[in-house]
XYZ file of C-alpha atoms in Angstrom:
302
model
C 110.583 135.932 89.492
C 109.739 137.477 86.120
C 113.416 138.258 85.498
C 114.326 134.594 86.038
C 111.534 133.488 83.716
C 112.796 135.937 81.092
C 116.320 134.509 81.322
C 115.044 130.940 80.949
C 112.949 132.047 77.975
C 116.083 133.541 76.413
C 117.930 130.239 76.814
C 115.161 128.234 75.128
C 114.804 130.857 72.402
C 118.515 130.675 71.604
C 118.404 126.872 71.424
C 115.299 127.131 69.238
C 117.201 129.205 66.673
C 119.863 126.488 66.461
C 117.269 123.728 66.017
C 115.442 125.839 63.425
C 118.614 126.318 61.385
C 119.179 122.554 61.377
C 115.556 121.870 60.421
C 115.662 124.310 57.501
C 118.999 123.237 56.035
C 118.235 122.007 52.461
C 114.579 121.690 53.397
C 111.275 123.216 52.273
C 110.475 126.277 54.400
C 106.660 126.310 54.367
C 106.084 122.675 55.423
C 108.793 122.912 58.096
C 107.011 125.928 59.573
C 103.621 124.233 59.239
C 104.665 120.986 60.892
C 106.359 122.809 63.773
C 103.183 124.844 64.388
C 100.981 121.747 64.202
C 103.220 119.988 66.720
C 102.942 122.986 69.057
C 99.156 122.858 68.771
C 99.192 119.147 69.599
C 101.236 119.899 72.718
C 98.388 122.084 73.988
C 95.573 119.623 73.254
C 95.973 117.526 76.443
C 95.891 120.718 78.507
C 92.897 122.005 76.546
C 90.945 118.774 77.036
C 91.830 118.623 80.728
C 90.847 122.268 81.179
C 87.476 121.688 79.530
C 86.880 118.791 81.896
C 87.984 121.257 84.617
C 89.415 118.896 87.222
C 90.526 120.676 90.357
C 94.200 119.802 89.943
C 94.591 121.585 86.603
C 92.282 124.505 87.417
C 94.608 125.441 90.265
C 97.804 124.886 88.274
C 99.779 127.046 85.834
C 98.535 124.889 82.942
C 94.813 125.670 83.042
C 93.429 127.115 79.776
C 90.216 129.019 80.563
C 87.579 129.960 77.992
C 87.832 133.500 76.608
C 85.339 135.972 75.168
C 84.638 136.606 71.486
C 86.431 139.943 71.808
C 89.509 138.142 73.094
C 89.396 135.726 70.165
C 89.541 138.613 67.681
C 92.580 140.018 69.465
C 94.223 136.599 69.437
C 93.481 136.160 65.720
C 95.283 139.453 65.048
C 98.248 138.234 67.087
C 98.273 134.958 65.141
C 98.424 136.859 61.841
C 101.260 139.126 63.027
C 103.309 136.262 64.450
C 102.742 134.032 61.430
C 103.897 136.809 59.117
C 107.002 137.262 61.263
C 107.724 133.534 61.190
C 107.269 133.154 57.433
C 109.692 135.999 56.732
C 112.015 134.747 59.460
C 112.082 131.112 58.319
C 113.018 132.067 54.759
C 115.722 134.427 56.050
C 117.094 131.835 58.491
C 117.400 129.291 55.703
C 119.333 131.594 53.364
C 121.412 133.718 55.762
C 124.258 132.741 58.108
C 122.993 131.931 61.592
C 125.286 134.514 63.183
C 123.804 137.240 60.961
C 120.158 136.271 61.493
C 120.614 135.900 65.252
C 122.380 139.254 65.558
C 119.709 141.178 63.656
C 116.920 139.478 65.619
C 118.665 140.682 68.766
C 117.737 144.245 67.767
C 114.039 143.577 68.352
C 114.020 145.249 71.806
C 115.073 148.520 70.165
C 112.035 148.385 67.900
C 109.815 147.535 70.866
C 111.047 150.729 72.531
C 110.409 152.721 69.346
C 106.919 151.238 69.141
C 106.248 152.215 72.728
C 107.281 155.802 71.927
C 105.283 156.100 68.703
C 102.175 154.172 69.761
C 101.898 154.618 73.514
C 103.566 158.026 73.787
C 106.354 156.864 76.084
C 109.373 159.140 76.437
C 112.989 158.022 76.263
C 115.892 159.662 78.040
C 119.176 160.461 76.288
C 120.735 157.143 77.320
C 118.010 155.063 75.691
C 118.001 157.162 72.537
C 121.746 156.518 72.361
C 121.034 152.802 72.693
C 118.532 152.928 69.830
C 121.073 154.723 67.621
C 123.822 152.201 68.448
C 121.612 149.187 67.732
C 120.355 150.576 64.429
C 123.922 151.487 63.425
C 125.074 147.938 64.131
C 122.114 146.651 62.111
C 123.259 148.718 59.127
C 126.803 147.348 59.495
C 125.507 143.783 59.618
C 123.519 144.488 56.461
C 126.688 145.422 54.577
C 128.557 142.457 56.034
C 125.827 140.068 54.888
C 126.363 141.011 51.244
C 129.817 139.385 51.518
C 128.700 136.421 53.607
C 125.529 134.922 52.138
C 124.514 131.314 52.560
C 125.433 130.461 48.988
C 128.173 132.318 47.121
C 126.322 131.587 43.879
C 123.417 133.764 44.985
C 123.334 137.249 43.533
C 123.721 140.313 45.779
C 120.095 141.155 44.992
C 118.936 137.786 46.360
C 121.053 138.195 49.483
C 119.583 141.642 50.027
C 116.086 140.173 49.621
C 116.690 137.689 52.454
C 118.045 140.499 54.583
C 114.846 142.508 54.054
C 112.858 139.387 54.924
C 114.761 139.235 58.201
C 114.152 142.920 58.924
C 110.420 142.461 58.189
C 110.373 139.494 60.550
C 112.046 141.560 63.265
C 109.626 144.482 62.898
C 106.589 142.194 62.959
C 108.048 140.464 66.003
C 108.344 143.821 67.746
C 104.721 144.613 66.861
C 103.727 141.252 68.304
C 105.540 142.042 71.566
C 103.627 145.313 71.920
C 100.344 143.526 71.208
C 101.280 140.793 73.716
C 101.445 143.354 76.500
C 97.953 144.557 75.595
C 96.516 141.027 75.494
C 98.183 139.682 78.633
C 96.917 142.664 80.644
C 93.351 141.642 79.762
C 93.250 137.887 79.160
C 94.763 134.694 80.543
C 98.350 134.189 79.365
C 98.041 130.474 78.530
C 94.757 131.011 76.696
C 96.462 133.638 74.529
C 99.353 131.282 73.735
C 97.204 128.204 73.088
C 94.531 129.862 70.938
C 97.199 131.721 68.966
C 98.699 128.341 68.145
C 95.322 126.882 67.137
C 94.558 129.762 64.778
C 98.032 129.590 63.261
C 97.530 125.876 62.627
C 94.371 126.575 60.635
C 96.052 129.386 58.694
C 99.003 127.151 57.833
C 96.701 124.599 56.199
C 95.626 127.255 53.695
C 99.203 128.506 53.242
C 100.573 125.010 52.605
C 97.831 124.209 50.094
C 98.331 127.450 48.142
C 102.020 128.351 48.503
C 103.792 124.984 48.602
C 101.707 121.929 47.682
C 100.885 122.873 44.044
C 104.570 123.463 43.211
C 106.155 120.956 45.617
C 107.670 118.834 42.813
C 109.488 121.846 41.358
C 110.829 123.215 44.647
C 112.968 121.996 47.522
C 111.475 118.733 48.852
C 110.279 118.419 52.425
C 112.294 116.118 54.681
C 111.206 115.153 58.167
C 113.836 115.767 60.819
C 113.652 115.500 64.573
C 115.016 119.036 64.743
C 111.561 120.153 63.507
C 109.995 118.549 66.574
C 112.690 120.099 68.755
C 111.995 123.522 67.217
C 108.329 123.260 68.201
C 109.048 122.113 71.758
C 111.719 124.747 72.418
C 109.635 127.623 71.049
C 106.565 126.508 72.992
C 108.625 126.403 76.190
C 110.232 129.788 75.460
C 106.851 131.426 74.821
C 105.291 129.772 77.886
C 107.975 131.314 80.099
C 107.723 134.647 78.237
C 103.958 134.949 78.738
C 104.318 133.836 82.351
C 106.839 136.639 82.904
C 104.623 139.235 81.212
C 101.650 138.222 83.366
C 103.493 139.523 86.443
C 102.068 142.993 87.237
C 105.586 144.269 87.958
C 107.050 143.031 84.656
C 108.340 145.639 82.198
C 107.947 144.772 78.527
C 111.129 146.594 77.521
C 113.171 144.660 80.080
C 111.563 141.281 79.329
C 112.049 141.762 75.595
C 115.670 142.811 76.075
C 116.546 139.849 78.296
C 114.690 137.447 76.020
C 116.803 138.499 73.039
C 120.019 137.858 74.974
C 119.543 134.265 73.855
C 121.347 135.437 70.722
C 124.567 134.578 72.575
C 123.618 130.873 72.520
C 122.772 131.088 68.833
C 125.952 132.956 67.965
C 128.179 130.370 69.667
C 126.349 127.555 67.861
C 126.707 129.313 64.512
C 130.424 129.735 65.066
C 131.134 126.221 66.357
C 128.547 123.969 64.705
C 127.990 125.600 61.309
C 131.532 127.009 60.904
C 130.329 130.316 59.533
C 132.753 132.936 58.283
C 133.919 136.344 59.512
C 133.279 135.317 63.110
C 135.570 137.986 64.547
C 133.800 140.823 62.728
C 130.383 139.435 63.613
C 131.392 139.049 67.256
C 132.466 142.686 67.367
C 129.189 143.830 65.813
C 127.240 141.576 68.159
C 129.035 143.239 71.071
C 127.966 146.622 69.684
C 124.368 145.392 69.423
C 124.413 144.113 72.994
C 125.989 147.353 74.249
C 123.120 149.280 72.676
C 120.614 146.880 74.212
C 122.349 147.348 77.576
C 121.840 151.110 77.323
C 118.148 150.474 76.703
C 118.080 148.165 79.713
C 119.849 150.468 82.158
C 118.695 153.813 80.769
């Protein structure tokens, strides 16, 4: 069951990347992120209100949001900070980098989850999985060099392109840290409570970020334009995370496997980048993506 949920999460996550790229095209990054988070929070409000009223039908369903302890709230706040940092870096990178590049590098996240498990939890890897880590990181380095010749705007300097690449790497590392923290939280607290309260805290944080990082200089920067792809981004990510947390809540679920399958949604994103956005060097990127996925496969089967 958890494998099926992971595959469905991967599908929604891949579609989310496509919607996100459309939402960010010639648009202001911070308000797009803020509005998508606020929409996600609004999606949880009916469930939250129904759960507080505690009717029998929702208490016995998969959509019940139970109250959590103060200790749990602190853990969820930390998750909200990590995820929000990952999203801010990731949204800027997605706007300025080709979709095929950003999707391919994000697909390396399972490798960093494995590394985190080794360094933090003392897990040991066999030779096959270490080979997978080396292959994925090597492909990441190759994609980095490729990106310098294939930025979003040819007028951007190599230094600016490299900056967006580092933003994407930071987003990927923070995302891996979030995955490790997810496993800790889901083992102790209700999965839907973790997802919902994370969204609430992020909504509050985004108010401060919008008022300090974007609103004062909004007239001198890229204007914000409402698009339905922003709404679609929120819905798809909420669905992907719902399925992801549901999968992790299974006692038999393995974080390394769930994370690996979840990132296979990069295939959906890659096809969209090639067909819809007509990005360049598709053949080279496809070859590197195959290398990335081969490394991920070694991690999966090792």
